[in-house]
Amino acid sequence: GAGVSQSPSNKVTEKGKDVELRCDPISGHTALYWYRQSLGQGLEFLIYFQGNSAPDKSGLPSDRFSAERTGGSVSTLTIQRTQQEDSAVYLCASSSPLAPGQFSYEQYFGPGTRLTVT
Amino acid sequence: QQQVKQSPQSLIVQKGGISIINCAYENTAFDYFPWYQQFPGKGPALLIAIRPDVSEKKEGRFTISFNKSAKQFSLHIMDSQPGDSATYFCAARWGAQKLVFGQGTRLTINP
């Protein structure tokens, strides 16, 4: 079946411009996550959506970053007034509801959007 | 305390050898420790995971060893193959389903 998809795959933008990154999770997955992966670094948690609950925004690095999830499916990560330090790969992941006996949700990752701020 | 320290940053192993990647953590509230494998241009994919009440888990050539008292865990890849060349991330779960990741290890298996 179809996995997590993200668009665009690459985005080059000028410093100060706003960008929107899109994530299409796996159908039926109720949880959606955004991470940032800087060059040679691990993944940094940004935000987490679970069903209709209020999102966990504790990882957003500044108020220039925001995300929404419409209809419990597609999510958009918006970065306003981009800075050069925002250059990174932005990864989206989704996970399904917990099955009986399952201890933890497996997060399925998309291929990421490589953002370059010039 | 929301950190996982991973080593080495890079590792070169001969085909057929054993690859070992280590991770350490401080937060005893972590309750789930997955390992992810990432190929260039792809997102990470879950490889194997362990709970802290288990000391070892094996799936095929991949084994996690977990030392709760030392707050360390490691990934062992037996009979390493060129197709195993990738970046590996350890992670730990905290706060519902949030994961904190190590810095990653770039593994190269020489044929």
PDB file of C-alpha atoms in Angstrom:
ATOM      1  CA  GLY A   1       0.000   0.000   0.000  1.00  0.00           C
ATOM      2  CA  ALA A   2       0.924   3.665  -0.213  1.00  0.00           C
ATOM      3  CA  GLY A   3       3.298   4.960   2.403  1.00  0.00           C
ATOM      4  CA  VAL A   4       3.691   8.423   3.874  1.00  0.00           C
ATOM      5  CA  SER A   5       4.205  10.976   1.129  1.00  0.00           C
ATOM      6  CA  GLN A   6       5.670  14.455   1.416  1.00  0.00           C
ATOM      7  CA  SER A   7       5.835  17.358  -0.953  1.00  0.00           C
ATOM      8  CA  PRO A   8       7.790  18.999  -2.297  1.00  0.00           C
ATOM      9  CA  SER A   9      10.810  16.713  -2.142  1.00  0.00           C
ATOM     10  CA  ASN A  10      13.109  19.721  -2.390  1.00  0.00           C
ATOM     11  CA  LYS A  11      12.482  23.385  -1.672  1.00  0.00           C
ATOM     12  CA  VAL A  12      14.888  26.260  -2.107  1.00  0.00           C
ATOM     13  CA  THR A  13      13.735  29.580  -0.722  1.00  0.00           C
ATOM     14  CA  GLU A  14      15.175  32.969   0.034  1.00  0.00           C
ATOM     15  CA  LYS A  15      15.728  34.108   3.578  1.00  0.00           C
ATOM     16  CA  GLY A  16      12.658  35.865   4.907  1.00  0.00           C
ATOM     17  CA  LYS A  17      10.135  34.033   2.727  1.00  0.00           C
ATOM     18  CA  ASP A  18       7.418  31.742   4.083  1.00  0.00           C
ATOM     19  CA  VAL A  19       7.295  28.053   3.115  1.00  0.00           C
ATOM     20  CA  GLU A  20       4.684  25.324   3.416  1.00  0.00           C
ATOM     21  CA  LEU A  21       5.576  21.658   3.569  1.00  0.00           C
ATOM     22  CA  ARG A  22       2.915  19.005   3.069  1.00  0.00           C
ATOM     23  CA  CYS A  23       2.513  15.534   4.521  1.00  0.00           C
ATOM     24  CA  ASP A  24       0.026  12.864   3.457  1.00  0.00           C
ATOM     25  CA  PRO A  25      -0.035  10.140   6.113  1.00  0.00           C
ATOM     26  CA  ILE A  26      -0.935   6.513   5.571  1.00  0.00           C
ATOM     27  CA  SER A  27      -4.685   6.154   5.290  1.00  0.00           C
ATOM     28  CA  GLY A  28      -6.256   5.280   8.627  1.00  0.00           C
ATOM     29  CA  HIS A  29      -3.310   6.434  10.697  1.00  0.00           C
ATOM     30  CA  THR A  30      -4.518   8.631  13.523  1.00  0.00           C
ATOM     31  CA  ALA A  31      -1.184   9.981  14.728  1.00  0.00           C
ATOM     32  CA  LEU A  32       1.098  12.280  12.743  1.00  0.00           C
ATOM     33  CA  TYR A  33       4.537  13.599  13.662  1.00  0.00           C
ATOM     34  CA  TRP A  34       6.919  16.176  12.260  1.00  0.00           C
ATOM     35  CA  TYR A  35      10.688  15.939  12.792  1.00  0.00           C
ATOM     36  CA  ARG A  36      13.629  17.992  11.594  1.00  0.00           C
ATOM     37  CA  GLN A  37      16.912  16.385  10.555  1.00  0.00           C
ATOM     38  CA  SER A  38      19.839  18.735  10.207  1.00  0.00           C
ATOM     39  CA  LEU A  39      22.949  17.680   8.296  1.00  0.00           C
ATOM     40  CA  GLY A  40      24.735  14.903  10.138  1.00  0.00           C
ATOM     41  CA  GLN A  41      22.359  15.155  13.083  1.00  0.00           C
ATOM     42  CA  GLY A  42      19.659  13.007  14.550  1.00  0.00           C
ATOM     43  CA  LEU A  43      15.974  13.679  14.268  1.00  0.00           C
ATOM     44  CA  GLU A  44      14.544  16.528  16.316  1.00  0.00           C
ATOM     45  CA  PHE A  45      10.887  16.234  17.345  1.00  0.00           C
ATOM     46  CA  LEU A  46       8.760  19.209  16.299  1.00  0.00           C
ATOM     47  CA  ILE A  47       5.059  18.488  16.729  1.00  0.00           C
ATOM     48  CA  TYR A  48       2.647  15.581  17.229  1.00  0.00           C
ATOM     49  CA  PHE A  49      -1.036  15.219  16.311  1.00  0.00           C
ATOM     50  CA  GLN A  50      -3.177  12.427  17.743  1.00  0.00           C
ATOM     51  CA  GLY A  51      -6.729  12.129  16.473  1.00  0.00           C
ATOM     52  CA  ASN A  52      -8.844  15.090  17.495  1.00  0.00           C
ATOM     53  CA  SER A  53      -6.732  15.974  20.525  1.00  0.00           C
ATOM     54  CA  ALA A  54      -4.858  19.250  20.789  1.00  0.00           C
ATOM     55  CA  PRO A  55      -1.452  18.875  19.147  1.00  0.00           C
ATOM     56  CA  ASP A  56       1.720  18.599  21.198  1.00  0.00           C
ATOM     57  CA  LYS A  57       3.733  21.578  19.980  1.00  0.00           C
ATOM     58  CA  SER A  58       6.479  21.318  22.564  1.00  0.00           C
ATOM     59  CA  GLY A  59       9.241  20.737  19.994  1.00  0.00           C
ATOM     60  CA  LEU A  60       8.592  23.748  17.768  1.00  0.00           C
ATOM     61  CA  PRO A  61      11.784  25.839  17.928  1.00  0.00           C
ATOM     62  CA  SER A  62      10.156  29.242  17.559  1.00  0.00           C
ATOM     63  CA  ASP A  63       6.852  30.961  16.862  1.00  0.00           C
ATOM     64  CA  ARG A  64       7.820  31.116  13.195  1.00  0.00           C
ATOM     65  CA  PHE A  65       6.942  27.429  13.010  1.00  0.00           C
ATOM     66  CA  SER A  66       3.355  26.201  12.952  1.00  0.00           C
ATOM     67  CA  ALA A  67       1.507  23.158  11.745  1.00  0.00           C
ATOM     68  CA  GLU A  68      -2.044  22.123  11.154  1.00  0.00           C
ATOM     69  CA  ARG A  69      -3.788  18.920  10.301  1.00  0.00           C
ATOM     70  CA  THR A  70      -6.990  19.174   8.322  1.00  0.00           C
ATOM     71  CA  GLY A  71      -9.725  16.576   8.599  1.00  0.00           C
ATOM     72  CA  GLY A  72      -7.483  14.302  10.625  1.00  0.00           C
ATOM     73  CA  SER A  73      -5.420  13.507   7.544  1.00  0.00           C
ATOM     74  CA  VAL A  74      -3.151  15.842   5.571  1.00  0.00           C
ATOM     75  CA  SER A  75      -0.800  18.072   7.540  1.00  0.00           C
ATOM     76  CA  THR A  76       1.008  21.250   6.590  1.00  0.00           C
ATOM     77  CA  LEU A  77       4.101  22.576   8.344  1.00  0.00           C
ATOM     78  CA  THR A  78       4.560  26.298   7.825  1.00  0.00           C
ATOM     79  CA  ILE A  79       7.759  28.203   8.452  1.00  0.00           C
ATOM     80  CA  GLN A  80       7.424  31.962   8.350  1.00  0.00           C
ATOM     81  CA  ARG A  81      10.258  34.387   7.665  1.00  0.00           C
ATOM     82  CA  THR A  82      12.684  31.561   6.979  1.00  0.00           C
ATOM     83  CA  GLN A  83      16.239  31.787   8.277  1.00  0.00           C
ATOM     84  CA  GLN A  84      19.355  29.991   7.070  1.00  0.00           C
ATOM     85  CA  GLU A  85      19.402  27.864  10.210  1.00  0.00           C
ATOM     86  CA  ASP A  86      16.024  26.437   9.130  1.00  0.00           C
ATOM     87  CA  SER A  87      17.808  24.558   6.326  1.00  0.00           C
ATOM     88  CA  ALA A  88      17.272  20.867   7.030  1.00  0.00           C
ATOM     89  CA  VAL A  89      15.306  17.815   5.973  1.00  0.00           C
ATOM     90  CA  TYR A  90      11.794  17.894   7.407  1.00  0.00           C
ATOM     91  CA  LEU A  91      10.389  14.438   7.993  1.00  0.00           C
ATOM     92  CA  CYS A  92       6.814  13.446   8.600  1.00  0.00           C
ATOM     93  CA  ALA A  93       5.731  10.173  10.184  1.00  0.00           C
ATOM     94  CA  SER A  94       2.388   8.572  10.947  1.00  0.00           C
ATOM     95  CA  SER A  95       1.246   5.690  13.098  1.00  0.00           C
ATOM     96  CA  SER A  96      -1.887   3.608  13.416  1.00  0.00           C
ATOM     97  CA  PRO A  97      -4.120   3.120  16.455  1.00  0.00           C
ATOM     98  CA  LEU A  98      -2.708   0.706  19.025  1.00  0.00           C
ATOM     99  CA  ALA A  99      -3.687  -2.905  18.326  1.00  0.00           C
ATOM    100  CA  PRO A 100      -4.588  -5.254  21.206  1.00  0.00           C
ATOM    101  CA  GLY A 101      -1.375  -6.446  22.842  1.00  0.00           C
ATOM    102  CA  GLN A 102       0.728  -3.909  20.999  1.00  0.00           C
ATOM    103  CA  PHE A 103       3.052  -1.953  23.226  1.00  0.00           C
ATOM    104  CA  SER A 104       3.995   0.897  21.028  1.00  0.00           C
ATOM    105  CA  TYR A 105       3.045   2.524  17.817  1.00  0.00           C
ATOM    106  CA  GLU A 106       5.470   2.051  14.938  1.00  0.00           C
ATOM    107  CA  GLN A 107       6.118   5.339  13.249  1.00  0.00           C
ATOM    108  CA  TYR A 108       6.263   5.160   9.469  1.00  0.00           C
ATOM    109  CA  PHE A 109       8.353   7.911   7.933  1.00  0.00           C
ATOM    110  CA  GLY A 110       8.015   9.708   4.644  1.00  0.00           C
ATOM    111  CA  PRO A 111      11.042  10.501   2.447  1.00  0.00           C
ATOM    112  CA  GLY A 112      11.261  14.057   3.757  1.00  0.00           C
ATOM    113  CA  THR A 113      11.418  17.533   2.268  1.00  0.00           C
ATOM    114  CA  ARG A 114      14.889  19.011   1.918  1.00  0.00           C
ATOM    115  CA  LEU A 115      14.620  22.723   2.656  1.00  0.00           C
ATOM    116  CA  THR A 116      17.440  25.057   1.670  1.00  0.00           C
ATOM    117  CA  VAL A 117      17.278  28.702   2.731  1.00  0.00           C
ATOM    118  CA  THR A 118      19.632  30.942   0.767  1.00  0.00           C
TER     119      THR A 118
ATOM    120  CA  GLN B   1      17.733  14.705  30.333  1.00  0.00           C
ATOM    121  CA  GLN B   2      15.877  14.169  27.054  1.00  0.00           C
ATOM    122  CA  GLN B   3      18.973  12.964  25.278  1.00  0.00           C
ATOM    123  CA  VAL B   4      20.287   9.775  23.822  1.00  0.00           C
ATOM    124  CA  LYS B   5      24.017   9.669  23.127  1.00  0.00           C
ATOM    125  CA  GLN B   6      25.065   7.434  20.245  1.00  0.00           C
ATOM    126  CA  SER B   7      28.502   6.195  19.199  1.00  0.00           C
ATOM    127  CA  PRO B   8      30.418   5.855  17.005  1.00  0.00           C
ATOM    128  CA  GLN B   9      29.485   8.524  14.479  1.00  0.00           C
ATOM    129  CA  SER B  10      30.818   6.333  11.682  1.00  0.00           C
ATOM    130  CA  LEU B  11      31.821   2.707  11.435  1.00  0.00           C
ATOM    131  CA  ILE B  12      33.499   0.623   8.759  1.00  0.00           C
ATOM    132  CA  VAL B  13      33.188  -3.157   8.966  1.00  0.00           C
ATOM    133  CA  GLN B  14      34.307  -5.893   6.628  1.00  0.00           C
ATOM    134  CA  LYS B  15      31.681  -8.103   5.037  1.00  0.00           C
ATOM    135  CA  GLY B  16      30.842 -10.947   7.365  1.00  0.00           C
ATOM    136  CA  GLY B  17      31.980  -9.073  10.452  1.00  0.00           C
ATOM    137  CA  ILE B  18      29.969  -7.854  13.430  1.00  0.00           C
ATOM    138  CA  SER B  19      28.813  -4.246  13.555  1.00  0.00           C
ATOM    139  CA  ILE B  20      28.201  -2.783  17.002  1.00  0.00           C
ATOM    140  CA  ILE B  21      26.569   0.579  17.709  1.00  0.00           C
ATOM    141  CA  ASN B  22      26.106   1.876  21.231  1.00  0.00           C
ATOM    142  CA  CYS B  23      23.658   4.254  22.889  1.00  0.00           C
ATOM    143  CA  ALA B  24      23.368   5.685  26.386  1.00  0.00           C
ATOM    144  CA  TYR B  25      20.608   7.628  28.118  1.00  0.00           C
ATOM    145  CA  GLU B  26      19.915   9.338  31.429  1.00  0.00           C
ATOM    146  CA  ASN B  27      16.145   9.545  31.721  1.00  0.00           C
ATOM    147  CA  THR B  28      14.813   6.460  33.502  1.00  0.00           C
ATOM    148  CA  ALA B  29      11.300   7.369  32.335  1.00  0.00           C
ATOM    149  CA  PHE B  30      12.130   6.197  28.819  1.00  0.00           C
ATOM    150  CA  ASP B  31      10.119   3.011  28.271  1.00  0.00           C
ATOM    151  CA  TYR B  32      10.718   1.884  24.707  1.00  0.00           C
ATOM    152  CA  PHE B  33      13.920   1.800  22.677  1.00  0.00           C
ATOM    153  CA  PRO B  34      13.695   1.381  18.893  1.00  0.00           C
ATOM    154  CA  TRP B  35      16.433   1.341  16.309  1.00  0.00           C
ATOM    155  CA  TYR B  36      15.853   2.892  12.904  1.00  0.00           C
ATOM    156  CA  GLN B  37      17.698   2.314   9.626  1.00  0.00           C
ATOM    157  CA  GLN B  38      17.923   5.072   7.046  1.00  0.00           C
ATOM    158  CA  PHE B  39      19.142   4.824   3.465  1.00  0.00           C
ATOM    159  CA  PRO B  40      20.141   7.961   1.517  1.00  0.00           C
ATOM    160  CA  GLY B  41      17.128   9.900   0.288  1.00  0.00           C
ATOM    161  CA  LYS B  42      14.703   7.827   2.344  1.00  0.00           C
ATOM    162  CA  GLY B  43      13.004   8.283   5.668  1.00  0.00           C
ATOM    163  CA  PRO B  44      14.067   6.146   8.626  1.00  0.00           C
ATOM    164  CA  ALA B  45      12.466   2.706   8.936  1.00  0.00           C
ATOM    165  CA  LEU B  46      11.980   0.742  12.134  1.00  0.00           C
ATOM    166  CA  LEU B  47      14.502  -2.084  12.354  1.00  0.00           C
ATOM    167  CA  ILE B  48      14.061  -3.590  15.815  1.00  0.00           C
ATOM    168  CA  ALA B  49      12.886  -2.398  19.227  1.00  0.00           C
ATOM    169  CA  ILE B  50      13.106  -3.421  22.865  1.00  0.00           C
ATOM    170  CA  ARG B  51      11.398  -2.716  26.184  1.00  0.00           C
ATOM    171  CA  PRO B  52      13.516  -2.103  29.299  1.00  0.00           C
ATOM    172  CA  ASP B  53      12.234  -5.237  31.044  1.00  0.00           C
ATOM    173  CA  VAL B  54      14.043  -7.370  28.461  1.00  0.00           C
ATOM    174  CA  SER B  55      17.842  -7.712  28.284  1.00  0.00           C
ATOM    175  CA  GLU B  56      18.121  -8.925  24.712  1.00  0.00           C
ATOM    176  CA  LYS B  57      16.026  -9.164  21.573  1.00  0.00           C
ATOM    177  CA  LYS B  58      17.072 -10.882  18.391  1.00  0.00           C
ATOM    178  CA  GLU B  59      15.527 -10.658  14.936  1.00  0.00           C
ATOM    179  CA  GLY B  60      17.506 -12.423  12.261  1.00  0.00           C
ATOM    180  CA  ARG B  61      20.994 -10.950  12.099  1.00  0.00           C
ATOM    181  CA  PHE B  62      20.016  -7.980  14.296  1.00  0.00           C
ATOM    182  CA  THR B  63      20.229  -8.063  18.090  1.00  0.00           C
ATOM    183  CA  ILE B  64      19.574  -5.393  20.710  1.00  0.00           C
ATOM    184  CA  SER B  65      21.371  -5.785  24.033  1.00  0.00           C
ATOM    185  CA  PHE B  66      19.905  -3.725  26.870  1.00  0.00           C
ATOM    186  CA  ASN B  67      21.604  -2.935  30.184  1.00  0.00           C
ATOM    187  CA  LYS B  68      19.059  -1.193  32.377  1.00  0.00           C
ATOM    188  CA  SER B  69      21.387  -0.569  35.329  1.00  0.00           C
ATOM    189  CA  ALA B  70      23.990   1.055  33.094  1.00  0.00           C
ATOM    190  CA  LYS B  71      21.329   2.845  31.044  1.00  0.00           C
ATOM    191  CA  GLN B  72      22.920   1.629  27.850  1.00  0.00           C
ATOM    192  CA  PHE B  73      21.750  -0.341  24.858  1.00  0.00           C
ATOM    193  CA  SER B  74      23.413  -1.492  21.699  1.00  0.00           C
ATOM    194  CA  LEU B  75      22.674  -2.850  18.247  1.00  0.00           C
ATOM    195  CA  HIS B  76      24.660  -5.805  16.958  1.00  0.00           C
ATOM    196  CA  ILE B  77      24.557  -6.760  13.284  1.00  0.00           C
ATOM    197  CA  MET B  78      25.930 -10.224  12.730  1.00  0.00           C
ATOM    198  CA  ASP B  79      27.405 -11.349   9.401  1.00  0.00           C
ATOM    199  CA  SER B  80      27.285  -7.743   8.147  1.00  0.00           C
ATOM    200  CA  GLN B  81      26.490  -7.360   4.453  1.00  0.00           C
ATOM    201  CA  PRO B  82      27.084  -4.492   1.989  1.00  0.00           C
ATOM    202  CA  GLY B  83      23.303  -4.010   1.884  1.00  0.00           C
ATOM    203  CA  ASP B  84      23.431  -3.105   5.576  1.00  0.00           C
ATOM    204  CA  SER B  85      25.368   0.056   4.710  1.00  0.00           C
ATOM    205  CA  ALA B  86      23.126   2.836   5.981  1.00  0.00           C
ATOM    206  CA  THR B  87      22.735   5.301   8.821  1.00  0.00           C
ATOM    207  CA  TYR B  88      21.404   3.825  12.050  1.00  0.00           C
ATOM    208  CA  PHE B  89      19.607   5.766  14.760  1.00  0.00           C
ATOM    209  CA  CYS B  90      18.797   4.642  18.245  1.00  0.00           C
ATOM    210  CA  ALA B  91      15.838   6.275  19.930  1.00  0.00           C
ATOM    211  CA  ALA B  92      13.938   6.335  23.185  1.00  0.00           C
ATOM    212  CA  ARG B  93      10.279   7.003  23.851  1.00  0.00           C
ATOM    213  CA  TRP B  94       9.037   9.590  26.306  1.00  0.00           C
ATOM    214  CA  GLY B  95       5.716  11.365  26.842  1.00  0.00           C
ATOM    215  CA  ALA B  96       3.069   9.348  25.010  1.00  0.00           C
ATOM    216  CA  GLN B  97       4.568   8.542  21.627  1.00  0.00           C
ATOM    217  CA  LYS B  98       7.349  11.086  21.247  1.00  0.00           C
ATOM    218  CA  LEU B  99      10.765   9.755  20.347  1.00  0.00           C
ATOM    219  CA  VAL B 100      14.153  11.293  21.081  1.00  0.00           C
ATOM    220  CA  PHE B 101      16.840  10.161  18.657  1.00  0.00           C
ATOM    221  CA  GLY B 102      20.570   9.636  18.876  1.00  0.00           C
ATOM    222  CA  GLN B 103      22.859  11.473  16.492  1.00  0.00           C
ATOM    223  CA  GLY B 104      23.150   8.546  14.098  1.00  0.00           C
ATOM    224  CA  THR B 105      25.906   6.170  12.984  1.00  0.00           C
ATOM    225  CA  ARG B 106      26.930   5.916   9.371  1.00  0.00           C
ATOM    226  CA  LEU B 107      27.758   2.260   8.777  1.00  0.00           C
ATOM    227  CA  THR B 108      29.778   1.121   5.779  1.00  0.00           C
ATOM    228  CA  ILE B 109      30.248  -2.554   5.043  1.00  0.00           C
ATOM    229  CA  ASN B 110      33.197  -3.212   2.773  1.00  0.00           C
ATOM    230  CA  PRO B 111      32.795  -6.128   0.348  1.00  0.00           C
TER     231      PRO B 111
END
